[in-house]
Coordinates of C-alpha atoms in Angstrom, one line a residue:
M1229 CA 4.5 60.6 -222.6
N1230 CA 5.6 62.6 -225.4
V1231 CA 4.3 66.2 -225.9
S1232 CA 4.0 68.3 -229.1
F1233 CA 3.1 72.0 -229.0
Y1234 CA 1.6 73.8 -231.7
K1235 CA 1.7 77.4 -232.8
F1236 CA -1.7 79.4 -232.6
L1237 CA -3.7 78.9 -235.7
S1238 CA -6.4 81.5 -236.7
I1239 CA -9.3 80.5 -238.9
K1240 CA -11.9 82.9 -240.2
S1241 CA -15.3 81.8 -241.0
S1242 CA -17.6 83.1 -243.8
Y1243 CA -19.6 84.7 -241.0
Q1244 CA -16.7 86.1 -239.2
L1245 CA -17.6 84.4 -236.2
V1246 CA -14.9 82.0 -234.8
T1247 CA -11.2 82.2 -234.4
L1248 CA -9.8 78.6 -233.5
A1249 CA -6.4 78.5 -231.7
L1250 CA -4.6 75.3 -231.0
L1251 CA -3.3 75.9 -227.3
T1252 CA -1.7 72.5 -226.6
C1253 CA -1.9 69.1 -228.5
V1254 CA -0.7 66.2 -226.5
A1255 CA 0.1 63.2 -228.5
L1256 CA 0.1 59.9 -226.3
F1257 CA 1.8 56.8 -227.2
G1258 CA 1.5 53.1 -225.8
P1259 CA -1.2 51.5 -223.7
A1260 CA -2.6 54.6 -222.1
M1261 CA -3.8 55.9 -225.6
A1262 CA -5.3 52.7 -226.7
Q1263 CA -7.4 52.6 -223.6
I1264 CA -9.1 56.0 -223.9
S1265 CA -11.1 55.8 -227.2
V1266 CA -14.5 55.1 -228.1
S1267 CA -15.5 52.1 -230.5
V1268 CA -18.0 53.6 -232.7
T1269 CA -19.6 50.3 -233.5
E1270 CA -19.6 49.1 -229.9
G1271 CA -20.1 52.7 -228.2
H1272 CA -24.0 52.2 -228.0
K1273 CA -23.5 48.9 -226.0
R1274 CA -21.1 50.5 -223.7
P1275 CA -20.9 54.2 -223.8
M1276 CA -17.9 55.8 -222.4
P1277 CA -18.1 57.5 -218.8
L1278 CA -17.4 61.2 -219.4
A1279 CA -17.3 64.0 -216.9
I1280 CA -17.7 67.7 -218.0
V1281 CA -16.9 70.1 -215.1
D1282 CA -18.8 73.5 -215.2
F1283 CA -16.3 75.8 -217.0
N1284 CA -14.9 78.8 -215.0
G1285 CA -15.6 82.3 -216.2
P1286 CA -18.2 83.9 -218.5
H1287 CA -20.9 81.7 -219.9
G1288 CA -19.1 78.7 -218.2
S1289 CA -22.0 76.8 -217.1
A1290 CA -23.9 77.1 -220.2
I1291 CA -21.2 76.0 -222.4
A1292 CA -20.4 72.9 -220.4
A1293 CA -24.2 72.2 -220.4
T1294 CA -24.2 72.6 -224.3
V1295 CA -21.4 70.3 -224.6
R1296 CA -22.9 67.8 -222.1
D1297 CA -26.1 67.9 -224.3
N1298 CA -24.4 67.4 -227.6
L1299 CA -22.2 64.6 -226.4
D1300 CA -25.1 62.8 -224.6
R1301 CA -27.5 63.0 -227.7
S1302 CA -24.5 61.1 -229.6
G1303 CA -25.1 57.9 -227.8
L1304 CA -21.5 57.3 -227.6
F1305 CA -21.1 58.6 -224.1
Q1306 CA -22.2 58.4 -220.7
V1307 CA -22.2 61.8 -219.6
Q1308 CA -22.1 61.8 -215.9
N1309 CA -24.4 63.9 -213.8
P1310 CA -22.4 66.7 -212.0
E1311 CA -24.0 66.1 -208.8
V1312 CA -21.8 63.1 -208.3
F1313 CA -18.4 64.8 -208.8
L1314 CA -16.1 64.5 -205.9
Q1315 CA -13.5 67.2 -206.9
R1316 CA -14.9 70.7 -206.9
D1317 CA -11.8 72.8 -206.7
I1318 CA -10.5 72.2 -210.3
D1319 CA -8.4 74.7 -212.2
V1320 CA -7.7 74.2 -216.1
N1321 CA -4.1 74.9 -215.4
L1322 CA -3.8 72.1 -213.0
A1323 CA -3.7 68.3 -213.4
P1324 CA -7.2 67.1 -211.7
R1325 CA -7.0 64.8 -208.7
F1326 CA -7.2 61.5 -210.9
A1327 CA -8.3 59.3 -207.8
D1328 CA -11.3 61.4 -207.0
W1329 CA -12.5 60.6 -210.7
R1330 CA -11.6 57.1 -210.9
I1331 CA -13.8 56.6 -207.8
I1332 CA -17.0 57.4 -209.9
K1333 CA -15.6 55.2 -212.8
T1334 CA -15.0 58.5 -214.9
E1335 CA -12.8 57.6 -217.9
A1336 CA -12.5 61.1 -219.7
L1337 CA -12.6 64.4 -217.9
V1338 CA -13.3 67.7 -219.6
I1339 CA -12.3 71.1 -217.8
G1340 CA -12.2 74.5 -218.8
R1341 CA -12.8 78.2 -218.5
G1342 CA -14.0 81.3 -220.3
M1343 CA -12.3 84.9 -220.2
V1344 CA -13.6 88.0 -221.9
A1345 CA -11.3 90.8 -223.2
N1346 CA -11.9 93.7 -225.7
G1347 CA -15.5 92.3 -226.4
R1348 CA -14.3 88.8 -227.1
L1349 CA -14.9 85.5 -225.4
K1350 CA -11.9 83.4 -225.4
V1351 CA -12.6 79.7 -224.0
E1352 CA -9.8 77.1 -223.2
F1353 CA -10.4 73.5 -222.2
R1354 CA -8.5 70.4 -221.5
L1355 CA -9.4 66.7 -221.9
W1356 CA -7.9 64.2 -219.7
D1357 CA -7.4 60.5 -219.7
V1358 CA -8.3 59.7 -216.0
Y1359 CA -6.8 56.2 -216.0
G1360 CA -3.9 57.3 -217.9
E1361 CA -3.5 60.2 -216.0
S1362 CA -2.7 62.2 -219.1
Q1363 CA -3.9 65.2 -221.1
L1364 CA -5.4 64.1 -224.4
I1365 CA -5.9 67.5 -225.9
G1366 CA -5.9 71.2 -225.0
L1367 CA -7.6 73.9 -227.3
E1368 CA -8.7 77.2 -227.3
F1369 CA -11.4 79.0 -229.2
S1370 CA -12.5 82.8 -229.5
S1371 CA -15.3 84.7 -230.8
S1372 CA -17.7 87.5 -230.0
E1373 CA -19.2 86.9 -226.7
E1374 CA -22.8 86.3 -228.1
N1375 CA -21.3 83.4 -230.2
W1376 CA -20.6 81.2 -227.1
R1377 CA -22.9 78.6 -228.4
R1378 CA -20.8 78.1 -231.3
I1379 CA -17.7 77.7 -229.1
A1380 CA -19.5 75.1 -227.2
H1381 CA -20.3 73.2 -230.4
K1382 CA -16.6 73.4 -231.5
V1383 CA -15.5 72.3 -228.1
S1384 CA -17.9 69.3 -228.5
D1385 CA -16.6 68.4 -232.1
A1386 CA -13.0 68.4 -230.7
I1387 CA -13.6 66.2 -227.8
Y1388 CA -15.8 63.8 -230.2
R1389 CA -13.1 63.6 -232.8
R1390 CA -10.3 62.9 -230.1
L1391 CA -12.3 60.2 -228.4
T1392 CA -14.0 58.5 -231.8
G1393 CA -11.4 59.1 -234.4
E1394 CA -14.3 60.4 -236.3
V1395 CA -15.1 64.1 -237.3
G1396 CA -17.7 65.9 -235.2
Y1397 CA -21.1 67.3 -236.4
F1398 CA -22.3 69.5 -233.6
D1399 CA -21.2 72.7 -235.2
S1400 CA -23.7 72.5 -237.9
R1401 CA -27.2 73.6 -239.0
V1402 CA -30.6 72.1 -239.9
V1403 CA -33.0 73.6 -242.6
F1404 CA -36.4 72.4 -242.3
V1405 CA -40.1 73.0 -243.0
A1406 CA -41.6 74.7 -239.6
E1407 CA -45.2 73.7 -239.7
S1408 CA -48.3 75.5 -237.8
G1409 CA -52.1 75.5 -237.9
G1410 CA -54.7 72.9 -238.7
K1411 CA -54.7 70.5 -241.4
K1412 CA -56.9 72.5 -243.7
K1413 CA -55.0 75.8 -243.2
R1414 CA -51.4 74.4 -242.6
V1415 CA -48.7 77.0 -242.7
K1416 CA -45.3 75.8 -244.0
R1417 CA -42.5 78.2 -243.4
L1418 CA -38.7 77.8 -244.2
A1419 CA -36.7 77.7 -241.1
V1420 CA -33.1 77.1 -239.8
M1421 CA -31.8 76.2 -236.5
D1422 CA -28.7 74.8 -235.0
Q1423 CA -28.4 71.0 -234.9
D1424 CA -29.4 71.0 -231.4
G1425 CA -32.7 72.9 -232.1
A1426 CA -31.1 76.3 -230.8
N1427 CA -31.2 79.7 -232.5
P1428 CA -34.3 79.1 -234.7
S1429 CA -35.0 81.6 -237.6
Y1430 CA -37.7 81.9 -240.3
L1431 CA -36.7 82.7 -244.0
T1432 CA -40.2 83.0 -245.2
D1433 CA -43.5 84.5 -243.9
G1434 CA -45.9 81.5 -244.6
T1435 CA -47.9 83.0 -247.7
E1436 CA -46.2 80.2 -249.8
Q1437 CA -46.0 76.5 -248.9
I1438 CA -42.3 75.5 -248.4
L1439 CA -41.0 72.0 -249.8
N1440 CA -37.7 70.3 -250.0
P1441 CA -35.2 72.7 -248.5
R1442 CA -31.5 71.7 -248.7
F1443 CA -28.2 73.3 -248.0
N1444 CA -25.4 73.7 -250.7
V1445 CA -22.2 71.9 -249.5
Q1446 CA -20.7 75.3 -248.2
G1447 CA -23.8 75.9 -246.0
Q1448 CA -24.1 79.3 -247.3
Q1449 CA -27.1 78.8 -249.6
I1450 CA -30.4 77.2 -249.4
V1451 CA -32.5 75.6 -252.4
Y1452 CA -36.1 75.1 -251.8
S1453 CA -39.6 74.6 -253.6
A1454 CA -42.4 77.1 -252.9
M1455 CA -46.0 76.3 -253.8
S1456 CA -48.5 79.0 -254.5
D1457 CA -51.5 79.8 -256.9
R1458 CA -48.7 80.5 -259.7
G1459 CA -47.5 76.7 -259.2
V1460 CA -44.6 75.2 -257.7
K1461 CA -41.3 77.3 -258.2
I1462 CA -37.7 76.8 -257.1
W1463 CA -36.0 79.4 -255.1
I1464 CA -32.4 80.0 -253.7
V1465 CA -31.9 82.1 -250.7
D1466 CA -28.2 83.4 -249.5
M1467 CA -27.9 83.0 -245.9
D1468 CA -25.2 86.0 -245.5
S1469 CA -27.2 88.6 -247.5
G1470 CA -31.0 87.2 -247.1
R1471 CA -31.2 87.7 -250.7
K1472 CA -33.9 85.5 -252.5
E1473 CA -33.7 84.6 -256.3
I1474 CA -36.1 82.5 -258.3
V1475 CA -34.7 79.7 -260.6
S1476 CA -36.2 80.1 -263.8
V1477 CA -37.3 76.6 -265.6
A1478 CA -39.8 75.9 -268.1
G1479 CA -43.1 74.3 -267.0
S1480 CA -45.6 74.9 -264.0
M1481 CA -44.1 72.8 -261.5
A1482 CA -40.5 72.5 -260.5
F1483 CA -39.7 70.6 -257.3
A1484 CA -37.4 68.4 -255.3
P1485 CA -34.1 70.5 -256.0
R1486 CA -30.8 69.7 -254.8
F1487 CA -27.4 71.4 -255.4
T1488 CA -24.7 69.6 -257.0
P1489 CA -21.5 69.0 -254.9
D1490 CA -19.7 72.0 -256.4
G1491 CA -22.6 74.1 -255.8
Q1492 CA -22.5 75.6 -259.4
S1493 CA -25.8 73.7 -260.6
I1494 CA -28.8 72.2 -259.3
V1495 CA -30.7 68.9 -260.1
F1496 CA -34.5 69.0 -260.0
S1497 CA -37.8 67.3 -261.3
A1498 CA -40.1 69.3 -263.4
D1499 CA -43.7 68.5 -264.9
R1500 CA -43.7 69.5 -268.6
D1501 CA -47.0 68.8 -270.0
G1502 CA -47.7 66.0 -267.7
D1503 CA -44.4 64.2 -268.1
V1504 CA -42.2 64.5 -264.7
D1505 CA -38.4 64.2 -265.5
I1506 CA -35.1 65.0 -264.0
Y1507 CA -33.1 68.0 -265.1
I1508 CA -30.1 69.7 -264.4
K1509 CA -29.5 73.6 -264.7
S1510 CA -26.3 75.4 -264.5
L1511 CA -26.3 78.5 -262.3
R1512 CA -23.5 80.0 -264.0
T1513 CA -24.7 79.7 -267.7
G1514 CA -28.5 79.1 -267.2
V1515 CA -28.3 76.1 -269.5
V1516 CA -30.8 73.4 -268.5
T1517 CA -30.3 69.8 -269.7
Q1518 CA -32.7 67.1 -269.4
L1519 CA -31.4 63.8 -267.9
T1520 CA -34.4 61.5 -268.2
N1521 CA -36.9 61.1 -270.7
N1522 CA -39.6 58.5 -270.3
P1523 CA -43.5 58.6 -269.5
N1524 CA -43.2 57.7 -266.0
I1525 CA -42.5 59.8 -263.0
D1526 CA -38.8 60.4 -262.2
T1527 CA -38.2 62.5 -259.2
S1528 CA -36.0 63.3 -256.0
P1529 CA -32.6 63.2 -257.5
D1530 CA -29.4 63.5 -255.5
M1531 CA -26.0 63.7 -257.0
S1532 CA -23.3 61.7 -255.2
P1533 CA -20.5 63.5 -253.4
D1534 CA -18.1 63.0 -256.4
G1535 CA -20.5 64.0 -259.0
N1536 CA -20.4 60.9 -261.0
Q1537 CA -23.8 59.4 -260.3
I1538 CA -27.4 60.6 -259.4
V1539 CA -29.8 58.5 -257.4
F1540 CA -33.5 59.1 -257.8
T1541 CA -36.9 57.7 -257.4
S1542 CA -38.9 56.4 -260.3
D1543 CA -42.2 54.2 -261.1
R1544 CA -40.9 53.0 -264.5
G1545 CA -40.8 49.4 -263.2
G1546 CA -44.3 49.5 -262.1
S1547 CA -43.9 50.9 -258.4
S1548 CA -41.9 53.5 -256.8
Q1549 CA -38.3 52.3 -256.7
I1550 CA -34.8 53.7 -256.4
Y1551 CA -32.7 54.0 -259.5
V1552 CA -29.1 55.3 -260.3
M1553 CA -27.6 56.8 -263.3
N1554 CA -24.6 58.5 -264.4
G1555 CA -24.2 62.2 -263.9
D1556 CA -24.9 62.9 -267.5
G1557 CA -28.4 60.8 -267.4
S1558 CA -26.7 57.6 -269.1
N1559 CA -26.6 54.1 -267.8
V1560 CA -29.8 53.8 -265.6
R1561 CA -29.9 51.0 -263.4
R1562 CA -32.4 49.8 -260.6
L1563 CA -31.0 49.6 -257.0
T1564 CA -34.2 48.3 -255.0
F1565 CA -36.0 45.1 -255.8
G1566 CA -37.4 44.0 -252.2
E1567 CA -40.8 44.2 -251.1
G1568 CA -42.5 47.8 -250.7
R1569 CA -42.2 51.2 -252.3
Y1570 CA -39.0 53.4 -252.0
S1571 CA -38.3 57.1 -252.2
T1572 CA -36.4 60.0 -251.1
A1573 CA -32.9 58.5 -251.8
V1574 CA -29.8 60.5 -250.4
W1575 CA -26.2 59.9 -250.4
S1576 CA -24.1 59.9 -247.3
P1577 CA -21.4 62.4 -247.2
N1578 CA -18.7 60.1 -248.5
G1579 CA -20.7 58.3 -250.9
D1580 CA -20.6 54.8 -249.7
L1581 CA -24.2 54.6 -248.5
I1582 CA -27.7 55.7 -249.7
A1583 CA -30.5 56.6 -247.1
F1584 CA -34.1 56.0 -248.3
T1585 CA -37.8 55.9 -247.1
R1586 CA -39.5 52.5 -247.8
Q1587 CA -43.2 51.9 -247.3
A1588 CA -43.8 48.3 -246.5
E1589 CA -45.8 46.0 -244.0
G1590 CA -48.4 48.9 -243.4
Q1591 CA -45.7 51.2 -242.0
F1592 CA -43.1 53.7 -243.4
Q1593 CA -39.6 53.0 -242.5
I1594 CA -36.0 54.8 -242.8
G1595 CA -33.2 52.6 -244.1
V1596 CA -29.6 52.5 -245.6
M1597 CA -27.9 50.4 -248.2
A1598 CA -24.7 50.3 -250.1
K1599 CA -24.3 52.4 -253.3
D1600 CA -24.9 49.2 -255.2
G1601 CA -28.2 48.3 -253.5
S1602 CA -26.8 45.7 -251.4
G1603 CA -26.6 45.4 -247.4
L1604 CA -30.0 47.0 -247.0
R1605 CA -31.0 47.8 -243.5
I1606 CA -33.9 49.3 -241.7
L1607 CA -32.9 51.9 -239.0
A1608 CA -36.5 53.3 -237.9
Q1609 CA -40.3 52.7 -238.6
A1610 CA -43.5 54.3 -237.6
Y1611 CA -46.9 55.2 -238.9
L1612 CA -45.2 57.7 -241.0
V1613 CA -41.2 58.3 -241.4
E1614 CA -39.7 59.9 -244.5
G1615 CA -37.3 62.4 -245.9
P1616 CA -33.9 61.2 -244.4
T1617 CA -30.8 63.6 -244.4
W1618 CA -27.2 62.8 -243.2
S1619 CA -25.1 64.5 -240.5
P1620 CA -21.8 66.0 -242.0
N1621 CA -19.8 63.1 -240.7
G1622 CA -22.4 60.5 -242.0
R1623 CA -23.0 59.1 -238.6
V1624 CA -26.6 60.1 -237.8
I1625 CA -29.7 60.6 -239.9
M1626 CA -32.5 63.1 -239.3
F1627 CA -35.9 62.5 -240.7
Q1628 CA -39.7 63.5 -240.1
R1629 CA -41.9 61.3 -238.0
E1630 CA -45.8 61.2 -237.3
A1631 CA -46.9 58.8 -234.6
G1632 CA -50.4 58.2 -235.9
P1633 CA -53.1 59.7 -238.2
G1634 CA -53.6 63.4 -237.5
D1635 CA -50.3 63.7 -235.5
P1636 CA -48.1 66.5 -236.5
P1637 CA -44.8 65.8 -237.9
T1638 CA -41.8 66.0 -235.6
L1639 CA -38.1 65.7 -236.4
W1640 CA -36.0 62.7 -235.1
T1641 CA -32.5 61.1 -235.3
V1642 CA -31.0 57.6 -235.3
D1643 CA -27.5 56.5 -235.5
V1644 CA -26.5 54.7 -238.7
S1645 CA -26.1 51.6 -236.6
G1646 CA -30.0 51.7 -235.9
T1647 CA -29.6 52.6 -232.4
N1648 CA -30.0 56.0 -230.4
L1649 CA -33.4 56.7 -231.9
R1650 CA -34.7 59.9 -230.3
Q1651 CA -36.6 63.1 -231.1
S1652 CA -34.6 66.2 -231.9
P1653 CA -34.5 68.7 -229.4
W1654 CA -36.7 70.9 -231.7
K1655 CA -40.1 69.8 -230.1
A1656 CA -42.3 72.0 -232.3
S1657 CA -43.7 70.7 -235.5
G1658 CA -41.3 70.3 -238.3
S1659 CA -40.8 68.3 -241.4
D1660 CA -38.4 67.6 -244.5
P1661 CA -35.2 68.3 -242.6
G1662 CA -31.9 69.0 -244.5
W1663 CA -28.6 69.0 -242.6
S1664 CA -25.7 71.4 -243.4
S1665 CA -22.1 70.4 -243.6
T1666 CA -19.9 71.4 -240.6
L1667 CA -19.6 75.2 -240.5
P1668 CA -16.4 76.8 -241.3

């Protein structure tokens, strides 16, 4: 076994929340490392047995429980019940009794502890390969004590990345429309929560009906539409300051806004004299450019991560289908030709896939396809499902679902493989989710 030691590294977020310190990073070579990894294509068929012991010290049990919940919801791990653990006297600074963990068929083991000094919580943990009897990683995170949940999410991300080879997505947030009240007096507020449903907050008071909220890539701003007796307008809210600013565009209705990848512009749809087209507005110069111009409805634009293409919905072919065009509006081509009506297309974070909503066979469906329209796959279907949004690593899709007529919308997730369909931990009514990137 070869061991590499790294100096402590401090990373300051825009919220000045978290300091990340690399404590020890162990690089393993040979068969032991090859055995302790999760296949992201086969993981749902045989999830890895993973044990997470309650951390010692302040918030230790809560941190461990949050990490268990995160990794369990990924579907890639069989997170074991602490009641079956044989070893109880475990210390983060000592190697565990590997034989005790092999008896209960644990393959990977997480132990840790928290300490508070000068008002800050420091959490260190170690991930062990039980059968290889080797440490995989050892990391330390610190923050103010009230931010213990963010530390738990960062621990989850580190474990996920080491065992799957993919970037984690647990330290992220979701913006959505929180719905309440009856059908005739529905209140729709702009809301934000952690990806696991914790720490919800409301950014509007319900006097306007909120539509289409989405984060910018940095996760610091949210763009959304608000409907009132003055029409449908686009707003941007800054998460740090709470400041809200209206985006001035011509026409009585402007909706379905999305930030461009650089955050310097927004693409959106607007109704001008009954003609709905797609526009882009520079937030720096204020210049508005019309990208489509035809008598049909063009809506729900989303720019690819590289900024070169825009996917959108149009009925120019006689029914609602998905099209793509260059970032300047040129070279429009149709992507979907199959049965049904398609809408709400959105690029995956690395730009190789497009998620969409399809209405066919008497149901709504959530699906994905390659960026050229090939390889279409349906991941979920119900009486009503729509509005897909991607996790930061492109592994999971969140969407809204209604089980039947009159049922309130709820938020659900599904793995991009089509497995691990489950309701979000946010159990109250919610719709139109938008997933942030991983927080800094």
